N, CA, C and O atoms as a MOPAC input file, in Angstrom:
PM7 MOZYME 1SCF
protein

 N      0.80000 1    -1.24800 1     0.23400 1
 C     -0.19800 1    -0.08900 1     0.18500 1
 C      1.15900 1     1.20000 1     0.00000 1
 O      2.25000 1     1.27600 1     0.56500 1
 N      0.56300 1     2.01600 1    -0.94700 1
 C      0.98000 1     3.51600 1    -0.90100 1
 C      0.86800 1     4.51500 1     0.28800 1
 O     -0.29600 1     4.90000 1     0.40000 1
 N      1.57700 1     4.96900 1     1.06500 1
 C      1.04200 1     6.00800 1     1.96100 1
 C      1.10200 1     7.30900 1     1.64500 1
 O      2.23300 1     7.60300 1     1.25900 1
 N      0.41500 1     8.13500 1     1.64900 1
 C      0.84100 1     9.57400 1     1.41000 1
 C     -0.07800 1    10.24000 1     2.38700 1
 O     -0.64200 1     9.58300 1     3.26200 1
 N     -0.25200 1    11.63600 1     2.24300 1
 C     -0.90200 1    12.46800 1     2.93800 1
 C     -2.33200 1    12.18700 1     3.00200 1
 O     -2.90300 1    12.43100 1     4.06400 1
 N     -3.08200 1    11.64700 1     1.89200 1
 C     -4.24500 1    11.67700 1     1.81200 1
 C     -4.80200 1    10.55300 1     2.91300 1
 O     -5.85200 1    10.67500 1     3.54300 1
 N     -4.00300 1     9.58900 1     2.99700 1
 C     -4.20500 1     8.44400 1     3.87500 1
 C     -4.53000 1     9.02800 1     5.46600 1
 O     -5.55800 1     8.82800 1     6.11200 1
 N     -3.41300 1     9.75300 1     5.85000 1
 C     -3.08000 1    10.33600 1     7.10700 1
 C     -4.29500 1    11.26900 1     6.93900 1
 O     -4.74700 1    11.20800 1     8.08200 1
 N     -5.08900 1    12.06100 1     6.29100 1
 C     -6.19500 1    12.96200 1     6.52100 1
 C     -7.35700 1    12.42300 1     6.39800 1
 O     -8.41700 1    13.04600 1     6.34800 1
 N     -7.20500 1    11.09900 1     6.33600 1
 C     -8.51700 1    10.25100 1     6.75500 1
 C     -9.04800 1    10.22300 1     7.92300 1
 O    -10.23000 1    10.10300 1     8.24400 1
 N     -7.88500 1    10.36800 1     8.69900 1
 C     -8.07400 1    10.36000 1    10.33800 1
 C     -8.13500 1    11.66000 1    10.92900 1
 O     -8.57500 1    11.65000 1    12.07800 1
 N     -7.80200 1    12.83200 1    10.44300 1
 C     -8.03000 1    13.59700 1    10.91400 1
 C     -9.50600 1    14.29000 1    11.57800 1
 O     -9.65900 1    14.82600 1    12.67600 1
 N    -10.65800 1    14.02200 1    10.30600 1
 C    -11.99500 1    14.28500 1    10.91200 1
 C    -12.50000 1    13.08900 1    12.27700 1
 O    -13.36200 1    13.37500 1    13.10900 1
 N    -11.76300 1    11.79000 1    12.24400 1
 C    -12.43700 1    10.79900 1    13.14500 1
 C    -11.82200 1    11.24300 1    14.51200 1
 O    -12.46000 1    11.43000 1    15.54700 1
 N    -10.46500 1    11.38000 1    14.33900 1
 C     -9.81200 1    11.39600 1    15.91000 1
 C    -10.28200 1    12.87700 1    16.66800 1
 O    -10.43200 1    12.76000 1    17.88400 1
 N    -10.47500 1    13.93600 1    16.23500 1
 C    -11.18400 1    15.04300 1    17.24800 1
 C    -12.40600 1    14.78100 1    17.22000 1
 O    -12.90400 1    15.32600 1    18.20400 1
 N    -13.31900 1    14.14600 1    16.52700 1
 C    -14.78300 1    13.66100 1    16.52800 1
 C    -14.64400 1    12.61300 1    17.91200 1
 O    -15.35800 1    12.84100 1    18.88800 1
 N    -13.88400 1    11.70300 1    17.91500 1
 C    -14.07800 1    10.55000 1    19.03900 1
 C    -13.44700 1    11.46700 1    20.44800 1
 O    -14.08100 1    11.46800 1    21.50300 1
 N    -12.30400 1    12.12600 1    20.31700 1
 C    -11.67000 1    13.08000 1    21.50800 1
 C    -12.72800 1    13.57100 1    21.87100 1
 O    -12.84800 1    13.36300 1    23.07800 1
 N    -13.92900 1    14.35300 1    21.29800 1
 C    -14.84000 1    15.17100 1    21.69600 1
 C    -15.97100 1    14.30500 1    22.14900 1
 O    -16.68900 1    14.89000 1    22.96100 1
 N    -16.31400 1    13.18000 1    21.88800 1
 C    -17.15200 1    12.11200 1    22.70900 1
 C    -16.47900 1    11.93400 1    23.83000 1
 O    -17.01400 1    12.23900 1    24.89600 1
 N    -15.48600 1    11.53100 1    23.80300 1
 C    -14.83000 1    10.86200 1    24.99800 1
 C    -14.58800 1    11.91000 1    26.22500 1
 O    -14.75800 1    11.63000 1    27.41200 1
 N    -14.16300 1    13.15100 1    25.72000 1
 C    -14.14500 1    14.13500 1    26.57800 1
 C    -15.91600 1    14.39200 1    27.28800 1
 O    -16.13100 1    14.69200 1    28.46200 1
 N    -16.68700 1    14.23900 1    26.52500 1
 C    -18.43900 1    14.66900 1    27.06200 1
 C    -18.75800 1    13.74000 1    28.08000 1
 O    -19.36300 1    14.02800 1    29.11200 1
 N    -18.25200 1    12.38800 1    27.70400 1
 C    -18.40600 1    11.29100 1    28.64700 1
 C    -17.61300 1    11.49300 1    29.78600 1
 O    -18.14600 1    11.31800 1    30.88200 1
 N    -16.70400 1    11.75300 1    29.73800 1
 C    -15.47800 1    11.90000 1    30.92700 1
 C    -16.66900 1    13.23500 1    31.72100 1
 O    -17.21400 1    13.15200 1    32.82200 1
 N    -16.74400 1    14.04800 1    30.99800 1
 C    -17.43100 1    15.44600 1    31.93200 1
 C    -18.64700 1    14.84200 1    32.51600 1
 O    -18.62600 1    14.71000 1    33.73900 1
 N    -19.78700 1    14.41700 1    31.83500 1
 C    -20.86200 1    13.56300 1    32.53300 1
 C    -20.53300 1    12.77500 1    33.60300 1
 O    -21.15700 1    12.87500 1    34.66000 1
 N    -19.45500 1    11.85400 1    33.43200 1
 C    -19.13700 1    10.84300 1    34.64200 1
 C    -18.74900 1    11.62400 1    35.77900 1
 O    -19.26200 1    11.42100 1    36.88000 1
 N    -17.64700 1    12.73700 1    35.53800 1
 C    -17.07400 1    13.64700 1    36.58300 1
 C    -18.23300 1    14.38900 1    37.21100 1
 O    -18.00500 1    14.72400 1    38.37300 1
 N    -19.21500 1    14.67200 1    36.81900 1
 C    -20.42800 1    15.43900 1    36.94800 1
 C    -20.95200 1    14.84000 1    37.93100 1
 O    -20.86100 1    15.39900 1    39.02400 1
 N    -21.69800 1    13.44400 1    37.83700 1
 C    -22.20300 1    12.72800 1    38.78500 1
 C    -21.57000 1    12.19100 1    39.62300 1
 O    -22.07500 1    12.01800 1    40.73300 1
 N    -20.23600 1    11.75500 1    39.33100 1
 C    -19.33600 1    11.62500 1    40.91700 1
 C    -19.08600 1    12.78900 1    41.81800 1
 O    -18.72900 1    12.64300 1    42.98700 1
 N    -19.30400 1    14.08200 1    41.18600 1
 C    -18.95600 1    15.05600 1    42.06700 1
 C    -20.39700 1    15.45600 1    42.92000 1
 O    -20.35900 1    16.08800 1    43.97500 1
 N    -21.74300 1    14.95400 1    42.25100 1
 C    -22.70900 1    15.00400 1    42.87900 1
 C    -23.13800 1    13.86900 1    43.91700 1
 O    -23.80000 1    14.09600 1    44.93000 1
 N    -22.71900 1    12.75100 1    43.56500 1
 C    -22.74100 1    11.79700 1    44.60000 1
 C    -21.70200 1    12.07200 1    45.66300 1
 O    -21.87100 1    11.73600 1    46.83500 1
 N    -20.80300 1    12.58800 1    45.29600 1
 C    -19.86600 1    12.94300 1    46.24200 1
 C    -20.41000 1    13.65700 1    47.32700 1
 O    -20.43700 1    13.14300 1    48.44500 1
 N    -20.94300 1    15.04400 1    47.06700 1
 C    -21.42900 1    15.97900 1    48.04600 1
 C    -22.57800 1    15.66200 1    48.52900 1
 O    -23.04400 1    16.42100 1    49.37900 1
 N    -23.44900 1    14.31100 1    48.07600 1
 C    -24.36000 1    13.94300 1    48.76500 1
 C    -23.93000 1    13.16800 1    49.79400 1
 O    -24.30500 1    13.40500 1    50.94200 1
 N    -23.18100 1    12.25800 1    49.53500 1
 C    -22.30500 1    11.44000 1    50.58900 1
 C    -21.44600 1    12.09700 1    51.66300 1
 O    -21.57500 1    11.60600 1    52.78400 1
 N    -20.46500 1    13.26500 1    51.51900 1
 C    -19.92100 1    13.61300 1    52.42800 1
 C    -20.73600 1    15.07600 1    53.10000 1
 O    -20.46800 1    15.36200 1    54.26700 1
 N    -21.57200 1    15.82800 1    52.43800 1
 C    -21.92600 1    16.72500 1    53.15500 1
 C    -23.36000 1    16.47500 1    53.47800 1
 O    -23.70500 1    17.36200 1    54.25900 1
 N    -24.30200 1    15.70500 1    53.24100 1
 C    -25.36700 1    15.45400 1    53.66500 1
 C    -25.58100 1    13.90200 1    54.43800 1
 O    -26.57900 1    13.59000 1    55.08600 1
 N    -24.45600 1    13.08300 1    54.20600 1
 C    -24.34100 1    11.73100 1    54.90500 1
 C    -25.59500 1    10.64300 1    54.80200 1
 O    -26.08200 1     9.78600 1    55.54000 1
 N    -25.89800 1    11.28300 1    53.15700 1
 C    -26.75800 1    10.33700 1    52.63700 1
 C    -26.06000 1     9.18200 1    51.76600 1
 O    -25.43700 1     9.32600 1    50.71400 1
 N    -26.28700 1     8.16500 1    52.37700 1
 C    -25.42500 1     6.67600 1    51.84700 1
 C    -26.19000 1     5.73500 1    51.64600 1
 O    -26.13800 1     4.85900 1    52.50900 1
 N    -27.08500 1     5.53300 1    50.59600 1
 C    -27.85100 1     4.20000 1    50.55300 1
 C    -27.10400 1     2.94700 1    50.25400 1
 O    -25.89600 1     2.99000 1    50.01800 1
 N    -27.66300 1     2.02000 1    50.25500 1
 C    -26.90800 1     0.53500 1    50.19700 1
 C    -26.06700 1     0.61600 1    48.97600 1
 O    -24.84100 1     0.62000 1    48.86800 1
 N    -26.99000 1     0.68000 1    48.09400 1
 C    -26.26600 1     0.45100 1    46.64600 1
 C    -25.16600 1     1.13500 1    46.14700 1
 O    -24.46300 1     0.80100 1    45.19300 1
 N    -25.04000 1     2.34000 1    47.01500 1
 C    -23.92200 1     2.93800 1    46.63900 1
 C    -22.85100 1     2.56900 1    46.58500 1
 O    -22.21600 1     3.04400 1    45.64400 1
 N    -22.30500 1     1.85300 1    47.24600 1
 C    -21.06300 1     1.22200 1    47.33800 1
 C    -20.59800 1     0.61700 1    46.25400 1
 O    -19.44300 1     0.82100 1    45.88100 1
 N    -21.41300 1    -0.18900 1    45.61800 1
 C    -21.56900 1    -0.83600 1    44.16700 1
 C    -21.45700 1     0.34900 1    42.97300 1
 O    -20.82600 1     0.39600 1    41.91700 1
 N    -22.38800 1     1.29800 1    43.66200 1
 C    -22.00900 1     2.29200 1    42.40700 1
 C    -20.66700 1     2.73600 1    42.19200 1
 O    -19.98000 1     2.63800 1    41.17500 1
 N    -20.34500 1     3.33600 1    43.51500 1
 C    -18.66400 1     4.09500 1    43.48900 1
 C    -17.84000 1     2.95500 1    42.96300 1
 O    -16.83200 1     3.38200 1    42.40100 1
 N    -17.92000 1     1.85400 1    42.96000 1
 C    -16.99400 1     0.85300 1    42.52300 1
 C    -17.19400 1     0.97200 1    40.70000 1
 O    -16.29400 1     0.87500 1    39.86500 1
 N    -18.49900 1     1.18200 1    40.48200 1
 C    -18.74800 1     1.21200 1    38.80700 1
 C    -18.15900 1     2.16800 1    38.42900 1
 O    -17.48400 1     2.25500 1    37.40300 1
 N    -18.42400 1     3.24200 1    39.48500 1
 C    -17.72100 1     4.50400 1    38.61000 1
 C    -16.31700 1     4.60500 1    38.50000 1
 O    -15.79300 1     5.19900 1    37.55700 1
 N    -15.64500 1     4.03900 1    39.44200 1
 C    -14.48700 1     4.17900 1    39.91300 1
 C    -13.61200 1     3.29400 1    38.47400 1
 O    -12.67700 1     3.75500 1    37.81900 1
 N    -14.19700 1     2.10900 1    38.31900 1
 C    -13.96600 1     1.19800 1    36.87300 1
 C    -14.14800 1     1.91700 1    35.82200 1
 O    -13.28200 1     1.81400 1    34.95300 1
 N    -15.25400 1     2.81100 1    35.58400 1
 C    -15.51500 1     3.47800 1    34.29100 1
 C    -14.83200 1     4.72700 1    33.98600 1
 O    -14.74800 1     5.11800 1    32.82100 1
 N    -14.15300 1     5.62000 1    35.33100 1
 C    -13.08300 1     6.39300 1    35.38600 1
 C    -11.85100 1     5.73300 1    34.46400 1
 O    -11.33300 1     6.10600 1    33.41100 1
 N    -11.66400 1     4.82100 1    35.15700 1
 C    -10.20200 1     4.02400 1    34.62500 1
 C    -10.31400 1     3.71300 1    33.13800 1
 O     -9.41300 1     3.99200 1    32.34700 1
 N    -11.55500 1     3.07400 1    32.76000 1
 C    -11.43900 1     2.57200 1    31.31300 1
 C    -11.33500 1     4.12200 1    30.32600 1
 O    -10.70900 1     4.24100 1    29.27200 1
 N    -12.16500 1     5.23000 1    31.05200 1
 C    -12.28200 1     6.43700 1    30.21200 1
 C    -10.96700 1     6.84200 1    30.11000 1
 O    -10.59000 1     7.14000 1    28.97600 1
 N     -9.95200 1     6.94900 1    31.27700 1
 C     -8.67100 1     7.32000 1    31.02300 1
 C     -7.60500 1     6.55100 1    30.04600 1
 O     -6.61400 1     6.99300 1    29.46500 1
 N     -8.20800 1     5.15800 1    30.08200 1
 C     -7.14000 1     4.49100 1    29.02200 1
 C     -7.88100 1     4.60400 1    27.59000 1
 O     -7.28400 1     4.25200 1    26.57300 1
 N     -9.10800 1     5.07100 1    27.54500 1
 C     -9.90800 1     5.20400 1    26.11100 1
 C     -9.56600 1     6.53200 1    25.53400 1
 O     -9.48200 1     6.59400 1    24.30800 1
 N     -9.31000 1     7.84000 1    26.39800 1
 C     -8.47000 1     8.82800 1    26.22800 1
 C     -7.41600 1     8.70900 1    25.92300 1
 O     -7.10600 1     9.15200 1    24.81800 1
 N     -6.42800 1     8.08300 1    26.72800 1
 C     -4.94100 1     8.01300 1    26.13000 1
 C     -5.10900 1     7.72900 1    24.86400 1
 O     -5.13000 1     8.67100 1    24.07100 1
 N     -5.26000 1     6.44100 1    24.40500 1
 C     -4.97300 1     5.87000 1    23.39500 1
 C     -5.39600 1     6.37300 1    22.46900 1
 O     -4.64000 1     6.44400 1    21.50100 1
 N     -6.66700 1     6.89600 1    22.35800 1
 C     -6.99400 1     8.27700 1    21.38500 1
 C     -6.10300 1     9.39700 1    21.39500 1
 O     -5.66400 1     9.86100 1    20.34300 1
 N     -5.86900 1     9.76300 1    22.28600 1
 C     -4.65100 1    10.92100 1    22.13400 1
 C     -3.26800 1    10.23800 1    21.52200 1
 O     -2.61100 1    10.93500 1    20.74900 1
 N     -2.82900 1     8.98300 1    21.81800 1
 C     -1.59100 1     8.35900 1    21.22100 1
 C     -1.89700 1     8.28400 1    19.68300 1
 O     -1.02000 1     8.68800 1    18.91900 1
 N     -3.27700 1     7.71500 1    19.08100 1
 C     -3.43400 1     7.65600 1    17.83500 1
 C     -3.31000 1     9.19800 1    17.29500 1
 O     -2.80300 1     9.28300 1    16.17700 1
 N     -3.65800 1    10.31300 1    17.85700 1
 C     -3.68500 1    11.45400 1    17.00700 1
 C     -2.06900 1    11.85700 1    17.27200 1
 O     -1.63600 1    12.59300 1    16.38500 1
 N     -1.37900 1    11.61500 1    18.01800 1
 C     -0.09400 1    11.79600 1    18.15500 1
 C      0.31000 1    11.11300 1    16.99200 1
 O      0.55000 1    11.77500 1    15.98200 1
 N      0.41400 1     9.96800 1    16.98300 1
 C      0.79400 1     8.91200 1    15.75600 1
 C      0.48700 1     9.17000 1    14.38800 1
 O      1.19300 1     8.93600 1    13.40800 1
 N     -0.77400 1     9.73500 1    14.44200 1
 C     -1.24400 1    10.35000 1    12.83700 1
 C     -0.19700 1    11.91700 1    12.32800 1
 O      0.30200 1    12.22000 1    11.24400 1
 N     -0.20000 1    12.53000 1    13.49900 1
 C      0.86000 1    13.76900 1    13.48600 1
 C      2.28300 1    13.40500 1    13.15000 1
 O      2.96400 1    14.07100 1    12.37000 1
 N      2.76100 1    12.17900 1    13.85300 1
 C      3.95200 1    11.71700 1    13.41400 1
 C      4.08000 1    10.89200 1    11.97000 1
 O      5.04000 1    10.61000 1    11.25500 1
 N      2.96000 1    10.69700 1    11.90700 1
 C      3.02600 1     9.98900 1    10.33200 1
 C      3.22700 1    11.05100 1     9.22800 1
 O      4.04500 1    10.80100 1     8.34300 1
 N      2.55800 1    12.19400 1     9.21200 1
 C      2.81800 1    13.24500 1     8.59700 1
 C      4.06200 1    13.77400 1     8.62100 1
 O      4.58700 1    14.07800 1     7.54900 1
 N      4.69900 1    13.96000 1     9.76100 1
 C      6.44600 1    14.10000 1     9.79100 1
 C      7.04000 1    13.42800 1     8.95800 1
 O      7.78300 1    13.90900 1     8.10200 1
 N      6.75800 1    12.08400 1     9.11800 1
 C      7.36100 1    11.05000 1     8.34200 1
 C      7.27100 1    11.13900 1     6.94700 1
 O      8.20400 1    10.67200 1     6.29300 1
 N      6.11600 1    11.76300 1     6.24800 1
 C      6.06000 1    11.86600 1     5.11800 1
 C      6.66200 1    13.15800 1     4.65500 1
 O      7.07400 1    13.25600 1     3.49900 1
 N      6.74200 1    14.30000 1     5.62800 1
 C      7.09600 1    15.14400 1     5.31300 1
 C      8.66900 1    15.02800 1     5.07800 1
 O      9.24700 1    15.80600 1     4.31900 1
 N      9.21400 1    14.19300 1     5.64600 1
 C     10.87300 1    14.09000 1     5.85100 1
 C     11.32900 1    12.85500 1     4.69600 1
 O     12.42200 1    12.44400 1     4.30500 1
 N     10.11500 1    12.55500 1     4.42100 1
 C     10.34300 1    11.41800 1     2.86900 1
 C     11.01800 1     9.97800 1     3.47100 1
 O     11.81300 1     9.20300 1     2.94000 1
 N     10.31100 1     9.94900 1     4.91400 1
 C     10.87300 1     8.61200 1     5.18200 1
 C      9.56000 1     7.75000 1     5.44400 1
 O      9.02800 1     7.60500 1     6.54400 1
 N      9.16300 1     7.24000 1     4.32200 1
 C      8.16100 1     6.40400 1     3.98500 1
 C      8.12800 1     5.32500 1     4.99900 1
 O      7.21100 1     5.45900 1     5.80900 1
 N      8.89800 1     4.27700 1     5.17000 1
 C      8.83700 1     2.90900 1     5.94300 1
 C      8.45000 1     3.03900 1     7.18000 1
 O      7.63000 1     2.35300 1     7.79000 1
 N      9.37500 1     4.39800 1     7.72000 1
 C      9.05500 1     4.82600 1     9.27200 1
 C      7.34000 1     5.40000 1     9.37200 1
 O      6.63400 1     5.25300 1    10.37000 1
 N      6.92000 1     6.05400 1     8.11300 1
 C      5.62700 1     6.61000 1     8.22300 1
 C      4.59700 1     5.51600 1     8.41000 1
 O      3.61200 1     5.67500 1     9.13000 1
 N      4.85500 1     4.38000 1     7.73200 1
 C      3.82400 1     3.34600 1     7.33700 1
 C      3.87300 1     2.92000 1     8.87400 1
 O      2.80500 1     3.11100 1     9.45500 1
 N      4.80700 1     2.42900 1     9.57900 1
 C      4.92200 1     2.03100 1    10.53100 1
 C      4.33200 1     2.72900 1    11.79000 1
 O      3.71900 1     2.22900 1    12.73300 1
 N      4.70700 1     4.11200 1    11.53200 1
 C      3.76200 1     5.10400 1    12.90000 1
 C      2.43000 1     4.96500 1    12.46900 1
 O      1.62700 1     4.84100 1    13.39400 1
 N      1.79900 1     4.94400 1    10.93400 1
 C      0.29400 1     4.90900 1    10.82400 1
 C     -0.20600 1     3.67000 1    11.41200 1
 O     -1.21900 1     3.73500 1    12.10900 1
 N      0.35700 1     2.58200 1    11.22500 1
 C      0.06900 1     1.53200 1    11.86700 1
 C     -0.24500 1     1.53100 1    13.42800 1
 O     -1.03400 1     0.77500 1    13.99500 1
 N      0.34700 1     2.29500 1    13.87300 1
 C      0.34300 1     2.30800 1    15.22200 1
 C     -0.67800 1     3.20100 1    15.61300 1
 O     -1.46400 1     3.08600 1    16.55300 1
 N     -0.56600 1     4.17100 1    14.71800 1
 C     -1.94200 1     5.40100 1    14.92300 1
 C     -3.05100 1     4.38500 1    14.81500 1
 O     -3.81500 1     4.52000 1    15.77100 1
 N     -3.41900 1     3.40900 1    13.99300 1
 C     -4.49500 1     2.52900 1    13.54700 1
 C     -4.96800 1     1.82900 1    14.48700 1
 O     -6.17400 1     1.73600 1    14.71700 1
 N     -3.72700 1     1.05100 1    15.37300 1
 C     -3.73800 1     0.18300 1    16.37700 1
 C     -4.56500 1     1.10000 1    17.62300 1
 O     -5.66100 1     0.89700 1    18.14700 1
 N     -3.69200 1     2.02800 1    17.81600 1
 C     -4.04500 1     3.02900 1    19.11100 1
 C     -5.66500 1     3.30900 1    19.24800 1
 O     -6.36300 1     3.24800 1    20.26000 1
 N     -6.03300 1     3.64000 1    17.88000 1
 C     -7.40400 1     4.13500 1    17.81100 1
 C     -8.30400 1     3.08600 1    18.07200 1
 O     -9.32400 1     3.32000 1    18.72000 1
 N     -7.98500 1     1.65300 1    17.53500 1
 C     -8.52900 1     0.16500 1    17.65200 1
 C     -8.95500 1     0.19500 1    19.24100 1
 O    -10.03200 1     0.29600 1    19.82800 1
 N     -7.75300 1     0.07400 1    19.59900 1
 C     -7.49700 1    -0.11800 1    21.24900 1
 C     -8.65000 1     0.88500 1    21.89800 1
 O     -9.60500 1     0.46200 1    22.54900 1
 N     -8.39900 1     2.30400 1    21.60800 1
 C     -9.22300 1     3.18800 1    22.21500 1
 C    -10.72300 1     2.83700 1    21.98000 1
 O    -11.40900 1     3.05800 1    22.97700 1
 N    -11.28600 1     2.42700 1    21.08800 1
 C    -12.74100 1     2.24100 1    20.70900 1
 C    -13.06800 1     0.98400 1    21.65100 1
 O    -13.96400 1     1.05900 1    22.49200 1
 N    -12.30800 1    -0.16000 1    21.47200 1
 C    -12.42700 1    -1.17500 1    22.25900 1
 C    -12.66800 1    -0.88900 1    23.99700 1
 O    -13.59100 1    -1.38700 1    24.64100 1
 N    -11.73000 1    -0.07800 1    24.49100 1
 C    -11.94200 1     0.53000 1    25.96600 1
 C    -13.44100 1     1.02200 1    25.87800 1
 O    -14.30500 1     0.36500 1    26.45900 1
 N    -13.81500 1     2.29700 1    25.08100 1
 C    -14.95000 1     2.91800 1    24.64400 1
 C    -16.22500 1     1.78600 1    24.76500 1
 O    -17.18900 1     1.88400 1    25.52500 1
 N    -16.02000 1     0.95700 1    24.03500 1
 C    -17.22400 1    -0.21600 1    24.11900 1
 C    -17.35200 1    -0.91700 1    25.41100 1
 O    -18.43700 1    -1.33300 1    25.81700 1
 N    -16.26000 1    -1.04700 1    26.04600 1
 C    -16.40800 1    -1.71600 1    27.26100 1
 C    -16.63800 1    -1.11800 1    28.29900 1
 O    -16.98100 1    -1.73000 1    29.31100 1
 N    -16.50600 1     0.14300 1    28.27100 1
 C    -17.04300 1     1.49000 1    29.27300 1
 C    -18.73500 1     1.77100 1    29.19800 1
 O    -19.50600 1     2.06000 1    30.11300 1
 N    -19.01400 1     1.55800 1    27.65000 1
 C    -20.58400 1     1.63400 1    27.28200 1
 C    -21.47100 1     0.40400 1    28.01000 1
 O    -22.58200 1     0.37600 1    28.54000 1
 N    -20.40600 1    -0.61700 1    27.76400 1
 C    -21.59700 1    -1.97100 1    28.44300 1
 C    -21.42700 1    -1.69400 1    30.01500 1
 O    -22.49500 1    -1.85700 1    30.60400 1
 N    -20.45900 1    -1.35200 1    30.76900 1
 C    -20.64100 1    -1.31400 1    32.12600 1
 C    -21.44700 1    -0.71400 1    32.36600 1
 O    -22.40800 1    -1.22400 1    32.94300 1
 N    -21.43700 1     0.94600 1    31.96900 1
 C    -22.63200 1     1.65400 1    32.04800 1
 C    -24.15400 1     1.64200 1    31.69400 1
 O    -25.14000 1     2.15000 1    32.22800 1
 N    -23.97300 1     0.91000 1    30.65100 1
 C    -25.46000 1     0.22900 1    30.53500 1
 C    -25.95900 1    -0.59100 1    31.47400 1
 O    -27.11000 1    -0.44600 1    31.88600 1
 N    -25.10500 1    -1.59600 1    31.94000 1
 C    -25.37500 1    -2.50200 1    33.19800 1
 C    -25.69600 1    -1.97300 1    34.23400 1
 O    -26.51000 1    -2.41600 1    35.04400 1
 N    -24.85700 1    -0.59600 1    34.33300 1
 C    -25.23500 1    -0.08400 1    35.77400 1
 C    -26.46300 1     0.94100 1    35.59200 1
 O    -26.85800 1     1.54600 1    36.58900 1
 N    -27.01100 1     1.12700 1    34.47900 1
 C    -28.18200 1     1.62500 1    34.59500 1
 C    -29.50700 1     0.53300 1    34.61800 1
 O    -30.68900 1     0.82400 1    34.80400 1
 N    -28.96800 1    -0.69800 1    34.38800 1
 C    -29.99400 1    -1.59600 1    34.41800 1
 C    -30.18300 1    -1.95700 1    35.75000 1
 O    -31.27200 1    -2.39500 1    36.12100 1
 N    -29.09800 1    -1.80200 1    36.62500 1
 C    -29.24700 1    -2.50400 1    37.96200 1
 C    -30.09100 1    -1.09500 1    38.82600 1
 O    -30.79500 1    -1.28600 1    39.81900 1
 N    -29.83900 1     0.32200 1    38.20300 1
 C    -30.24200 1     1.38000 1    38.71500 1
 C    -31.83300 1     1.25200 1    38.72900 1
 O    -32.53500 1     1.45900 1    39.71800 1
 N    -32.32100 1     0.84300 1    37.35300 1
 C    -33.67600 1     0.56000 1    37.08800 1
 C    -34.53500 1    -0.42000 1    37.64300 1
 O    -35.76300 1    -0.38900 1    37.57800 1
 N    -33.65700 1    -1.52800 1    38.34000 1
 C    -33.92600 1    -2.73000 1    38.57800 1
 C    -35.29700 1    -2.95500 1    39.48800 1
 O    -36.14800 1    -3.84300 1    39.43900 1
 N    -35.13400 1    -1.52900 1    40.52700 1
 C    -36.06800 1    -1.50600 1    41.40800 1
 C    -37.86000 1    -0.64900 1    41.00000 1
 O    -38.89600 1    -0.49600 1    41.64700 1
 N    -37.53500 1    -0.39000 1    40.00200 1
 C    -38.64100 1     0.41300 1    39.06100 1
 C    -39.48300 1    -0.76000 1    38.47400 1
 O    -39.04200 1    -1.90100 1    38.33700 1
 N    -40.72500 1    -0.36400 1    38.14600 1
 C    -41.89100 1    -1.56200 1    37.91100 1
 C    -41.60600 1    -1.56700 1    36.28300 1
 O    -42.64900 1    -1.44700 1    35.64000 1
 N    -40.53300 1    -1.67100 1    35.56800 1
 C    -39.91700 1    -1.73400 1    34.03400 1
 C    -39.53300 1    -2.85800 1    33.57900 1
 O    -38.77700 1    -3.50700 1    34.30200 1
 N    -39.87000 1    -3.33800 1    32.45800 1
 C    -39.28700 1    -4.34900 1    31.81400 1
 C    -38.14700 1    -4.03300 1    31.22300 1
 O    -38.07000 1    -3.15000 1    30.36800 1
 N    -37.00700 1    -4.84100 1    31.69500 1
 C    -35.48800 1    -4.94100 1    31.16800 1
 C    -35.52200 1    -5.97300 1    30.27600 1
 O    -36.16400 1    -7.01600 1    30.40000 1
 N    -34.52700 1    -5.52300 1    29.01600 1
 C    -34.35600 1    -6.41800 1    28.19100 1
 C    -33.21200 1    -7.49600 1    28.74500 1
 O    -32.89700 1    -8.46900 1    28.06000 1

C-alpha cells in the first residue's frame, strides 16, 4: 500500500470527533461523581447500593482514562506520520501510521467496554422500578 498525505488526512476528522465524544462522556461522569460525593460527604446520605455504584464509577473512570489516552496516542501517531512523510521517511511513516490505527482500535475497544459497564449500571439502577428490562 502506498501511503501519502491523503491516507493520514482520513484520520483527521475521526480523531477529534472521537476525542470530543470521550471528553463529553468524561465530563458527564465527573459531574455525576461530584454530585454523589457532595451528597455522601455533606448530607451523610449513603444508600446501600452506592458502594456498588462507587466501584462501578471508579472502573468507568479508569476505562475512560485509557480510552482517552489511546485516542491521544492515535492523534500523536497520525501527526508523526505526517512528519515522516514530510521528511520522506516512507517506511517509518507506514509503521507510525499502523501504530495510529492500532491505538485508535484499542481506544474504541476500551470505549465499547465502558459503554457496556455503564449500560449494566443503568439496568441495575432501574431494577427496583416497575419496568421490563431486556
